[in-house]
PDB file of C-alpha atoms in Angstrom:
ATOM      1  CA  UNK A1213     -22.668  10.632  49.996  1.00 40.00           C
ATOM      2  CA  UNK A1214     -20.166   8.031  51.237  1.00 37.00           C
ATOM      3  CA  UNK A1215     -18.786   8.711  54.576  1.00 38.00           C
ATOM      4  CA  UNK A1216     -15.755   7.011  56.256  1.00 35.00           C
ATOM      5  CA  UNK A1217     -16.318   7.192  60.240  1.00 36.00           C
ATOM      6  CA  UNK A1218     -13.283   8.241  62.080  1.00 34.00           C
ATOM      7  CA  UNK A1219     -12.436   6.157  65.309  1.00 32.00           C
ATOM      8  CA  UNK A1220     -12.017   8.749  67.948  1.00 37.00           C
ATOM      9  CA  UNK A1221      -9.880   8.976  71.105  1.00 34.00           C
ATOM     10  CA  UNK A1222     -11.558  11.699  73.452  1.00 33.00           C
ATOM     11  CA  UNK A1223     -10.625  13.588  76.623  1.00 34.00           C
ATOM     12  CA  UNK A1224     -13.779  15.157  77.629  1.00 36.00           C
ATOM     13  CA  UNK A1225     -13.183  18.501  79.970  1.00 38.00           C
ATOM     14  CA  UNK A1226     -15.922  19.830  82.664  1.00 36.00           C
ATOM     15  CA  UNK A1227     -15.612  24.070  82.619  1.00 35.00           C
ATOM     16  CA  UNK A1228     -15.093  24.547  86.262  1.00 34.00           C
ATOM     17  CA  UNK A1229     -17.293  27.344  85.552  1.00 39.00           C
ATOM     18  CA  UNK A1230     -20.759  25.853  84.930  1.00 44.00           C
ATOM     19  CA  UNK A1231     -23.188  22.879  86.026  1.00 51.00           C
ATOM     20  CA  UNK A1232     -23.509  22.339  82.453  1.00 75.00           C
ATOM     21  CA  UNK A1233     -21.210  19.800  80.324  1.00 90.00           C
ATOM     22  CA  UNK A1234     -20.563  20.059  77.123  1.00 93.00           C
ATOM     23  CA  UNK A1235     -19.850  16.741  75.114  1.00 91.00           C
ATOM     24  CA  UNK A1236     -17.727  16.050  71.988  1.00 87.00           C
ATOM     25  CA  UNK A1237     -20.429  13.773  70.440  1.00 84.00           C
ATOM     26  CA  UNK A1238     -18.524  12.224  66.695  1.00 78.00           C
ATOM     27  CA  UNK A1239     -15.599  13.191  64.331  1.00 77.00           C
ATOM     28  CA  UNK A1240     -16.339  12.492  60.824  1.00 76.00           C
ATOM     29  CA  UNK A1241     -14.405  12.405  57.354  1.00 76.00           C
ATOM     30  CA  UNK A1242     -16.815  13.276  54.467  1.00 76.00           C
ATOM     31  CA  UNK A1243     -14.793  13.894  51.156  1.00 78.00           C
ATOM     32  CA  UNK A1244     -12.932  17.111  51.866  1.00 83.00           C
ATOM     33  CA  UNK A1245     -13.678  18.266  55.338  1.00 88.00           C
ATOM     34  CA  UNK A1246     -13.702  17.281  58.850  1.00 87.00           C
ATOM     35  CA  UNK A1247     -17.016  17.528  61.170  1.00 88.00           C
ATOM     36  CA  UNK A1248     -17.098  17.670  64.702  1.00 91.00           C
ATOM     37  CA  UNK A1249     -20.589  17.323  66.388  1.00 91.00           C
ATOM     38  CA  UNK A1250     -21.232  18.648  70.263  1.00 94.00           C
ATOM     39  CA  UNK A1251     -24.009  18.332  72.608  1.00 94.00           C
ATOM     40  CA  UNK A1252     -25.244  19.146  76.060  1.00 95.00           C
ATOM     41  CA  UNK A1253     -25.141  16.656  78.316  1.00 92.00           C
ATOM     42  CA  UNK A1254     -28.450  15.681  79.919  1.00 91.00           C
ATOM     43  CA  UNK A1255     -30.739  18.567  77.774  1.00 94.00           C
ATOM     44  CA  UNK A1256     -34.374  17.896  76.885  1.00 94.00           C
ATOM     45  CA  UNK A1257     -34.833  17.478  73.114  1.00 91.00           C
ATOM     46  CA  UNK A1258     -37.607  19.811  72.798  1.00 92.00           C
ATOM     47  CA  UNK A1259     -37.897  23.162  71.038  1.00 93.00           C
ATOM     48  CA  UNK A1260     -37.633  24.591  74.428  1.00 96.00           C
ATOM     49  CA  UNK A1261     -33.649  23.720  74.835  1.00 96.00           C
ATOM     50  CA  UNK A1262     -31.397  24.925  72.226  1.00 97.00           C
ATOM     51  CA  UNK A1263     -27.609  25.129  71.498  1.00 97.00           C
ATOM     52  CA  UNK A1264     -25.602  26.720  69.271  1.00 96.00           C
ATOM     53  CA  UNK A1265     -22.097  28.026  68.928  1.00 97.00           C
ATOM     54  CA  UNK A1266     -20.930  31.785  70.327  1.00 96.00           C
ATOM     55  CA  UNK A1267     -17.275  30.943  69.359  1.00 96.00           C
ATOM     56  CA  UNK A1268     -15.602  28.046  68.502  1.00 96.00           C
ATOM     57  CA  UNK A1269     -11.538  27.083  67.485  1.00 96.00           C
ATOM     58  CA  UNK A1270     -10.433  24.138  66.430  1.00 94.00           C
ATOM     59  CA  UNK A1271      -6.284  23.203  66.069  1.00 92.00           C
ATOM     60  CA  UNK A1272      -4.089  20.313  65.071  1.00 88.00           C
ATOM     61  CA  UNK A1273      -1.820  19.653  67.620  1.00 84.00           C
ATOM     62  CA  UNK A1274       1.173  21.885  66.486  1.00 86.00           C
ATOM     63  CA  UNK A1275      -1.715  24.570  67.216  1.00 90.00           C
ATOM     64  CA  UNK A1276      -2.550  26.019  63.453  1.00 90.00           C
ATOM     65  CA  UNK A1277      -5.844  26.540  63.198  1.00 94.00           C
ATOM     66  CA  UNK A1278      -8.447  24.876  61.143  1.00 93.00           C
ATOM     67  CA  UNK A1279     -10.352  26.784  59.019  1.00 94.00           C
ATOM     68  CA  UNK A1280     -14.077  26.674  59.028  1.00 94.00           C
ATOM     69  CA  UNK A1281     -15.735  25.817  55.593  1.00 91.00           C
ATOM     70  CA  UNK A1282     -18.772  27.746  56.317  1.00 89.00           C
ATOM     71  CA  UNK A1283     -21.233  24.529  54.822  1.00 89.00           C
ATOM     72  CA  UNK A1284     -22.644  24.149  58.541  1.00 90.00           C
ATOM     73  CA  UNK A1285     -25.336  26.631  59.517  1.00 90.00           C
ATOM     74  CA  UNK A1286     -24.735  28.346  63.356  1.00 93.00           C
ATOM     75  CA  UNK A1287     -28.355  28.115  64.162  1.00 92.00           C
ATOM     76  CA  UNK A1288     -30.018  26.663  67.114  1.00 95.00           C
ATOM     77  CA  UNK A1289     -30.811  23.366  67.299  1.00 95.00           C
ATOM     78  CA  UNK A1290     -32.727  21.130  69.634  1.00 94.00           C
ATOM     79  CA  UNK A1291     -30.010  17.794  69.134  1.00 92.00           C
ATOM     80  CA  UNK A1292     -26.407  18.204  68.424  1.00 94.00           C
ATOM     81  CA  UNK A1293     -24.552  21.233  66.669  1.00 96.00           C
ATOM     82  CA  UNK A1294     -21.703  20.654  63.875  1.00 95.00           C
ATOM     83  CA  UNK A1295     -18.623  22.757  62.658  1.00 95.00           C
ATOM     84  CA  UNK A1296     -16.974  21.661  59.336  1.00 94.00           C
ATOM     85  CA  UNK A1297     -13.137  22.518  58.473  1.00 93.00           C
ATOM     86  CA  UNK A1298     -11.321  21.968  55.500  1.00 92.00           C
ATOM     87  CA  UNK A1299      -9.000  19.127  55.218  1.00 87.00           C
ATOM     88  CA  UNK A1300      -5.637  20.327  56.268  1.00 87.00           C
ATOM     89  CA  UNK A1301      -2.837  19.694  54.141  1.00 84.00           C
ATOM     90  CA  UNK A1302      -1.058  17.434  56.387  1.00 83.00           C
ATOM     91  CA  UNK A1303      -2.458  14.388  57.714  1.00 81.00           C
ATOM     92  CA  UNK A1304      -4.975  15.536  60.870  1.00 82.00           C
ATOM     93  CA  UNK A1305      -4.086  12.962  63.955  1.00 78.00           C
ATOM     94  CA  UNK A1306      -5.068  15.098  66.673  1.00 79.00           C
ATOM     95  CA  UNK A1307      -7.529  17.931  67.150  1.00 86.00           C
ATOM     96  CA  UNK A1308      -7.983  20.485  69.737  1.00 90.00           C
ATOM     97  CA  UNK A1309     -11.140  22.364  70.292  1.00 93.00           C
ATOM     98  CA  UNK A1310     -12.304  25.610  72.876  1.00 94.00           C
ATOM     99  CA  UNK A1311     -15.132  28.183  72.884  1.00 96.00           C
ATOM    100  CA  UNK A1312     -18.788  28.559  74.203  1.00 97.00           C
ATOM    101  CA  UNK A1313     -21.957  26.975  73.655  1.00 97.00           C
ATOM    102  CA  UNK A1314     -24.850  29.378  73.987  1.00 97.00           C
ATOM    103  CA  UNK A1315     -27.843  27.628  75.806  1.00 97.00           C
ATOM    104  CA  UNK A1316     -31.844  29.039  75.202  1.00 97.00           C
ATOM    105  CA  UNK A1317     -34.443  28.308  77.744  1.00 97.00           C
ATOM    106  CA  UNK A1318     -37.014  30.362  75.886  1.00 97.00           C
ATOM    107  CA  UNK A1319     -39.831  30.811  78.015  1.00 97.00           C
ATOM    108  CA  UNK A1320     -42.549  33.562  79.191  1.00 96.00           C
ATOM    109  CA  UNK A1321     -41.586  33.712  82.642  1.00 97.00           C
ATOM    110  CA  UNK A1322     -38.153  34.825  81.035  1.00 95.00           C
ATOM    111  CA  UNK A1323     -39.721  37.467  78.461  1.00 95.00           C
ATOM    112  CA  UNK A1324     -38.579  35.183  75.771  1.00 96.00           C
ATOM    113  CA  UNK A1325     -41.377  33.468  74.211  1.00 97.00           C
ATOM    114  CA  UNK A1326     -44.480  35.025  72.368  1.00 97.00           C
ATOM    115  CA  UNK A1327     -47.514  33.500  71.258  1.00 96.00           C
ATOM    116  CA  UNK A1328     -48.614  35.844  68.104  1.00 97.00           C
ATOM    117  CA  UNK A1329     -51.855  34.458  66.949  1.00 96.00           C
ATOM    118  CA  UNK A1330     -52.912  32.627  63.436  1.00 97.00           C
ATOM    119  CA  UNK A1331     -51.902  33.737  60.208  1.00 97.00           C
ATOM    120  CA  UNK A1332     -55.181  35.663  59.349  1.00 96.00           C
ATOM    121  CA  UNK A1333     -55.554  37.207  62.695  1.00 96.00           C
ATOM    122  CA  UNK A1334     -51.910  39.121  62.748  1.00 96.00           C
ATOM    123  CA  UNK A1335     -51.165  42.078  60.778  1.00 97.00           C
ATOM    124  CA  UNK A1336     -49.333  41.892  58.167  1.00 97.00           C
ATOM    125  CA  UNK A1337     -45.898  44.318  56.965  1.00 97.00           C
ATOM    126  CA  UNK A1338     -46.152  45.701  60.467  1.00 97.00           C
ATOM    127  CA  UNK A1339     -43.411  44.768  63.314  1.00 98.00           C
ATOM    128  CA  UNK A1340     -44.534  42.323  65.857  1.00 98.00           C
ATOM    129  CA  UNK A1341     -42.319  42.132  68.581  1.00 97.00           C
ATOM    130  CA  UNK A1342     -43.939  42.981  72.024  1.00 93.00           C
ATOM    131  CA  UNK A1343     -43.278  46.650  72.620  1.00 93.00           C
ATOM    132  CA  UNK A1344     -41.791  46.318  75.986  1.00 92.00           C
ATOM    133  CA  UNK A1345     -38.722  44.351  73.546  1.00 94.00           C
ATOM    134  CA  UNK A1346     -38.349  47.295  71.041  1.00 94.00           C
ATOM    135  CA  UNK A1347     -38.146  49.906  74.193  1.00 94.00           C
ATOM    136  CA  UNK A1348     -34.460  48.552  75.169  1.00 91.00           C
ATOM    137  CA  UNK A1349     -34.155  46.988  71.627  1.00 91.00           C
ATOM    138  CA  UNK A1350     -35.504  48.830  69.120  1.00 91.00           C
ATOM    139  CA  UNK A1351     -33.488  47.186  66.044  1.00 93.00           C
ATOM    140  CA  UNK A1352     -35.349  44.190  66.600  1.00 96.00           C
ATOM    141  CA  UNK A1353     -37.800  43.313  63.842  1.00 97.00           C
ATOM    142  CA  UNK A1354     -40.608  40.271  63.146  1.00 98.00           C
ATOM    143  CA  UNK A1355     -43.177  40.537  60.785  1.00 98.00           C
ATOM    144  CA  UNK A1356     -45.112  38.318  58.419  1.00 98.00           C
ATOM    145  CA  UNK A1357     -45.169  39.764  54.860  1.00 96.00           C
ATOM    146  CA  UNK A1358     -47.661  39.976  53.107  1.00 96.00           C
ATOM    147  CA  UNK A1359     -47.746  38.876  48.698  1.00 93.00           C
ATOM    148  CA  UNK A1360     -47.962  42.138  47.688  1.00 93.00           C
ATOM    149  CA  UNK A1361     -45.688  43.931  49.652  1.00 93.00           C
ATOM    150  CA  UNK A1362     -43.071  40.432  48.998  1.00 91.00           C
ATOM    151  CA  UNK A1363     -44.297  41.488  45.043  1.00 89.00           C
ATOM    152  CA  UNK A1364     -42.857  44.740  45.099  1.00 89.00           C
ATOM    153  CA  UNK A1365     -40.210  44.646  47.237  1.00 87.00           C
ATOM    154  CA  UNK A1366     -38.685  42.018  45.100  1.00 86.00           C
ATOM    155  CA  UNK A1367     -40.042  42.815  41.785  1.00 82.00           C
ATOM    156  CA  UNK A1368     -36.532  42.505  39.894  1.00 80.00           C
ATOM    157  CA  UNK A1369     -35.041  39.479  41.412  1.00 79.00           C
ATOM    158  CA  UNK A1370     -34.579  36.750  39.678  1.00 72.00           C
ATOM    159  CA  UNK A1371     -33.216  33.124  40.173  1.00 70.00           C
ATOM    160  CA  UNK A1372     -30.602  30.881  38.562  1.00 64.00           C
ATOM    161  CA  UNK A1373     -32.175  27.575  38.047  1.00 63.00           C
ATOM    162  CA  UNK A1374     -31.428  25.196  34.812  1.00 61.00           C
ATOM    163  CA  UNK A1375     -28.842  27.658  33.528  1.00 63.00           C
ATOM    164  CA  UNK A1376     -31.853  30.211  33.118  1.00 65.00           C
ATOM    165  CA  UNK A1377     -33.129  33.183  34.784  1.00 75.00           C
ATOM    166  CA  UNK A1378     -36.713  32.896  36.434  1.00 74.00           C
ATOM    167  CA  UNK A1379     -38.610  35.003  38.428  1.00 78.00           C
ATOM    168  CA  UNK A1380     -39.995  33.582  41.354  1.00 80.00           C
ATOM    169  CA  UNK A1381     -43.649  33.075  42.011  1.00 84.00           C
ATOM    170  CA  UNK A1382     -43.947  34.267  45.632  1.00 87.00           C
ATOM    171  CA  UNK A1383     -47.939  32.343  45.179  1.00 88.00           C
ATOM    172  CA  UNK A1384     -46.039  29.215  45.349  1.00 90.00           C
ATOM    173  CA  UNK A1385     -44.925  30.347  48.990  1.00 94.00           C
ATOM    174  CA  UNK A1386     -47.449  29.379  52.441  1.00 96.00           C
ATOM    175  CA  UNK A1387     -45.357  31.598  54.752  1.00 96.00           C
ATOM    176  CA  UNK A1388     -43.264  34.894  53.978  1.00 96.00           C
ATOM    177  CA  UNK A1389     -41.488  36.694  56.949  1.00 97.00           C
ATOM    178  CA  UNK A1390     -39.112  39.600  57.527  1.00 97.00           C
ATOM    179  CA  UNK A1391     -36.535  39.501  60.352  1.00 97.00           C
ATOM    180  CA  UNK A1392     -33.868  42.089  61.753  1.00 96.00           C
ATOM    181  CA  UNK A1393     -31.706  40.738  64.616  1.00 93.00           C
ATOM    182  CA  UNK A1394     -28.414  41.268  66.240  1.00 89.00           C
ATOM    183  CA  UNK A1395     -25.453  39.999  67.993  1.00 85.00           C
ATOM    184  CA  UNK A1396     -27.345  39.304  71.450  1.00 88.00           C
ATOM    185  CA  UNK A1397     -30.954  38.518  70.394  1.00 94.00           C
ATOM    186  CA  UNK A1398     -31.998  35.720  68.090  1.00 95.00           C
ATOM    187  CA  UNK A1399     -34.995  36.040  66.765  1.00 96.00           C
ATOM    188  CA  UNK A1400     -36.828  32.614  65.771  1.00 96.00           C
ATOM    189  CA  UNK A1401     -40.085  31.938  63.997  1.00 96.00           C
ATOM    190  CA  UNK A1402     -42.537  29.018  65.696  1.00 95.00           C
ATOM    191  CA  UNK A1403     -44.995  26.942  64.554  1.00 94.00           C
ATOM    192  CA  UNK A1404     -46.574  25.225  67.107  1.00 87.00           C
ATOM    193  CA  UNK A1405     -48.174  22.687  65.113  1.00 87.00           C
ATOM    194  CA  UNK A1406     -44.808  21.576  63.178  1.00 87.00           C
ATOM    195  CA  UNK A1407     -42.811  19.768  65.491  1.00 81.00           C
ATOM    196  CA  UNK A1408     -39.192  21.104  63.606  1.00 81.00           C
ATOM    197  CA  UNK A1409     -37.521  24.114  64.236  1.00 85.00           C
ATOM    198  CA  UNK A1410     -36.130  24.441  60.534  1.00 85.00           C
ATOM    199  CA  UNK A1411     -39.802  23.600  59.126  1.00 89.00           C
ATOM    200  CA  UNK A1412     -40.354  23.897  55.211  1.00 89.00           C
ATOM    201  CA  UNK A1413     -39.021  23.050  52.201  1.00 90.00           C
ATOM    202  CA  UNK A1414     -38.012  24.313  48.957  1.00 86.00           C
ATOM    203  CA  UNK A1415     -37.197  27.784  51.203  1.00 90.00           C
ATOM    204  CA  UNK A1416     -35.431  31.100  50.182  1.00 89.00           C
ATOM    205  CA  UNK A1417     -33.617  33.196  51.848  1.00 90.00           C
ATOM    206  CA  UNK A1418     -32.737  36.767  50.978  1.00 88.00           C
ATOM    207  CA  UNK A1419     -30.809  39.146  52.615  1.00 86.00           C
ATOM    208  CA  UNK A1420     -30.567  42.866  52.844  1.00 82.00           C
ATOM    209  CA  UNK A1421     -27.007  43.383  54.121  1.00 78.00           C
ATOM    210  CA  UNK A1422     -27.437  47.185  54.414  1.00 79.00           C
ATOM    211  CA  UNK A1423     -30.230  46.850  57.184  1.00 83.00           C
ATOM    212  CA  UNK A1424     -29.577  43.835  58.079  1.00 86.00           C
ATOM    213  CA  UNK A1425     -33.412  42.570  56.932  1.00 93.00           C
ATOM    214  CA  UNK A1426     -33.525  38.706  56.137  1.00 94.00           C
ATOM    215  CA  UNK A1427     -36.860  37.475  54.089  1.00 95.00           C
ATOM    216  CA  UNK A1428     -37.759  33.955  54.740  1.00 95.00           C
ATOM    217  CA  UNK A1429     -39.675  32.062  51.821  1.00 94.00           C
ATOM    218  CA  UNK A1430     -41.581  28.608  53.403  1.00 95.00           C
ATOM    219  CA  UNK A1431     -43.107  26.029  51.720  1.00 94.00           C
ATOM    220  CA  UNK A1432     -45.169  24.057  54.237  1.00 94.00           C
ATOM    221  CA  UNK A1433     -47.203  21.615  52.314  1.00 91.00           C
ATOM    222  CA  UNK A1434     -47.655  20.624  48.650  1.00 92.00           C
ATOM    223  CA  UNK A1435     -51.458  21.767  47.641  1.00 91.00           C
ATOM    224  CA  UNK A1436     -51.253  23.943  50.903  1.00 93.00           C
ATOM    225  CA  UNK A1437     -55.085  25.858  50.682  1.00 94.00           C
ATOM    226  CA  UNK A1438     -55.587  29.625  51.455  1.00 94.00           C
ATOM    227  CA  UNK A1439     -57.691  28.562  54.157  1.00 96.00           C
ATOM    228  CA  UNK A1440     -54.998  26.309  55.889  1.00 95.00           C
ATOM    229  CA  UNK A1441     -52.378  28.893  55.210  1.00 95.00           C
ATOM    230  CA  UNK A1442     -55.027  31.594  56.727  1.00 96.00           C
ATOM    231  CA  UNK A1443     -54.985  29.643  59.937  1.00 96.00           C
ATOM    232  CA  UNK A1444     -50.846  28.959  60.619  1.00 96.00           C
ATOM    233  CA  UNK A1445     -50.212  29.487  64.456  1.00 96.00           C
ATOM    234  CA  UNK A1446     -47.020  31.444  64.963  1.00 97.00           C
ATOM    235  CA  UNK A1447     -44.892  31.588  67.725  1.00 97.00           C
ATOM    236  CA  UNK A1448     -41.755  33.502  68.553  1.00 97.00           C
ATOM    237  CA  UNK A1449     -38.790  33.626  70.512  1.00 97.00           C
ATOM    238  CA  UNK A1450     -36.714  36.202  70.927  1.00 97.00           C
ATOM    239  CA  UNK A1451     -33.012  35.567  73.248  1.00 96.00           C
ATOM    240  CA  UNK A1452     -32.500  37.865  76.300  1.00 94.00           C
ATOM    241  CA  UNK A1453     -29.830  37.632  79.057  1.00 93.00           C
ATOM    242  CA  UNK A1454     -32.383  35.728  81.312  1.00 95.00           C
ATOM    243  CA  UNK A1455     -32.968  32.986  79.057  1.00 97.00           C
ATOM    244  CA  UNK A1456     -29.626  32.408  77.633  1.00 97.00           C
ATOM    245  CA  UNK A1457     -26.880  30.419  79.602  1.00 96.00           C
ATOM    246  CA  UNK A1458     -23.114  30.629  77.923  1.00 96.00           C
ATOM    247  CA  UNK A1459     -20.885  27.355  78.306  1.00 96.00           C
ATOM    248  CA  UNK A1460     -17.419  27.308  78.284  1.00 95.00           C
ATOM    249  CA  UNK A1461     -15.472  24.066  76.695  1.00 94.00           C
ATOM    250  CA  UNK A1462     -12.096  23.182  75.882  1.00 93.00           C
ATOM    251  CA  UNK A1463     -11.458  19.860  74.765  1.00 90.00           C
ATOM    252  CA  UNK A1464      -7.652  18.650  74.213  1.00 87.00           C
ATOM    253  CA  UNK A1465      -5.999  15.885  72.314  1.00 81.00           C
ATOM    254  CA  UNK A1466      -9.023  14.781  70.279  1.00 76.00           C
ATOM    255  CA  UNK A1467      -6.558  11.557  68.868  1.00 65.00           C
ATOM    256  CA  UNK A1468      -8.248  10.609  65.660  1.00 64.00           C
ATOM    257  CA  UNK A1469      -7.430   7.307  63.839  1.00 53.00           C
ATOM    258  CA  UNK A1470      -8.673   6.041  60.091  1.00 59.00           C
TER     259      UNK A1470
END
C-alpha cells in the first residue's frame, strides 16, 4: 500500500483541565482517506497504560465535519490511537480536531486487573468475573468457551471464503471466549506470556447484537498442542472509575500541505 506522507503544521493545545497532554502524533494520505494518529505524552508503553478514544470530531476549517470511515478499530492500545475519515470533496488544507482520550491504569489496587488461572484450571461456559464486579455490574460477562458448547451454539454458521460457503472448524481454534460489556467497562482478555494486546491470528469475531455477547476465535500458534493450549495463562481487565482517567483535547488549525 503506497502512502504519500502529509507535511503537517501543528498547534498543539494543553486541556487546562488535566496533568495529562495529549499529542497530535502524524497526518497521513492513504488512497481515499485521511488518518490522524494521537498519543499521550510521556505514557509507559506497557500493557499497563492504554488509550483510546471516548469521542472524537474532526472539521475542515469552514467547520463541516469529517466523516469517520469506520476502517480504524476504537480499542485500547498501548502506542498511538488512529481515526480515519473519508476524503472530503474539496481539497482538505486545514483540520480541526476535539474530544477525550480515555486513559486505563489497570491494576489490583484499583479492582481492575484479575489473574484467572491456566486454561485447564478455569471453568469453562461459566462467567468469570470476580463477584464483587457483577454485584454493581451484573451485565458484565467473561468466560472461556469451551468446543462443544462453541459447536452448538454455532452449528449453522457458515463462512464466505473463495466464493464458497464453509463451515468453520472451531478445532482449528487455541482460544475461544465469550464477552458482554458496556458503555463504562471494557472488558479485555490477557495473556501474560504474549507480549501484544491484540494477540492471534487468523481470528473471528461474532457478535450477538441482541445481548450484546461477542465470541472471540484465536489462533495462537501454528501446530499449537492440547497440552500447550491446556496450560494458556489468562488475565483480565475490566475498566472502573478508579482506573480510568478521561482527557480532554482540542487541537486547532492542523495546516496540512502535499
Amino acid at each position: 500500500m503506497k502512502k504519500i506522507l502529509l507535511l503537517v503544521g501543528i498547534t498543539l493545545c494543553t486541556s487546562l483541565y488535566s496533568q495529562q497532554k495529549i499529542n497530535f502524533d502524524r497526518a497521513s494520505l492513504v488512497y481515499d482517506f485521511i488518518e490522524l494518529s494521537f498519543k499521550l505524552d510521556d505514557k509507559p508503553i506497557d500493557k499497563f497504560h492504554l488509550i483510546k478514544f471516548e469521542s472524537i470530531e474532526a472539521t475542515d476549517k469552514k467547520g463541516n465535519i469529517l466523516i469517520d470511515n469506520q476502517d480504524a478499530e476504537n480499542s485500547y492500545k498501548r502506542g498511538n490511537i488512529v481515526v480515519r475519515y473519508d476524503l472530503p470533496k474539496d481539497p482538505l488544507k486545514n483540520v480541526n480536531a476535539k474530544g477525550v482520550v480515555k486513559y486505563f491504569k489497570p491494576s489490583k489496587e484499583n479492582h481492575s486487573y484479575f489473574t484467572l488461572g491456566k486454561v485447564k484450571d478455569v471453568n469453562k461456559d461459566v462467567n468469570l468475573i470476580d463477584k464483587s464486579i457483577l454485584a454493581k455490574n451484573s451485565g458484565l460477562y467473561f468466560g472461556l468457551v469451551s468446543l462443544e458448547s462453541a459447536n452448538t451454539t454455532f452449528k449453522d454458521f457458515l463462512i464466505h471464503k473463495d466464493n464458497q460457503k464453509k463451515k468453520i472448524d472451531f478445532n482449528n481454534y487455541d482460544l475461544i471466549v465469550a464477552i458482554k460489556r458496556d458503555k463504562e467497562h471494557e472488558v479485555i482478555p490477557i495473556i501474560s506470556t504474549i507480549d501484544d494486546l491484540d494477540f492471534g491470528y487468523d481470528n473471528i469475531t461474532l457478535e450477538y447484537p441482541k445481548i450484546g455477547m461477542i465470541y472471540k476465535f484465536y489462533k495462537l500458534k501454528n501446530g499449537m498442542t492440547q497440552e500447550e493450549r491446556n496450560n494458556i495463562p489468562i488475565e483480565l481487565f475490566i475498566e472502573n472509575g478508579e482506573s480510568v482517567q478521561k482527557i480532554p483535547f482540542d487541537f486547532k488549525n492542523f495546516q496540512v500541505k502535499q
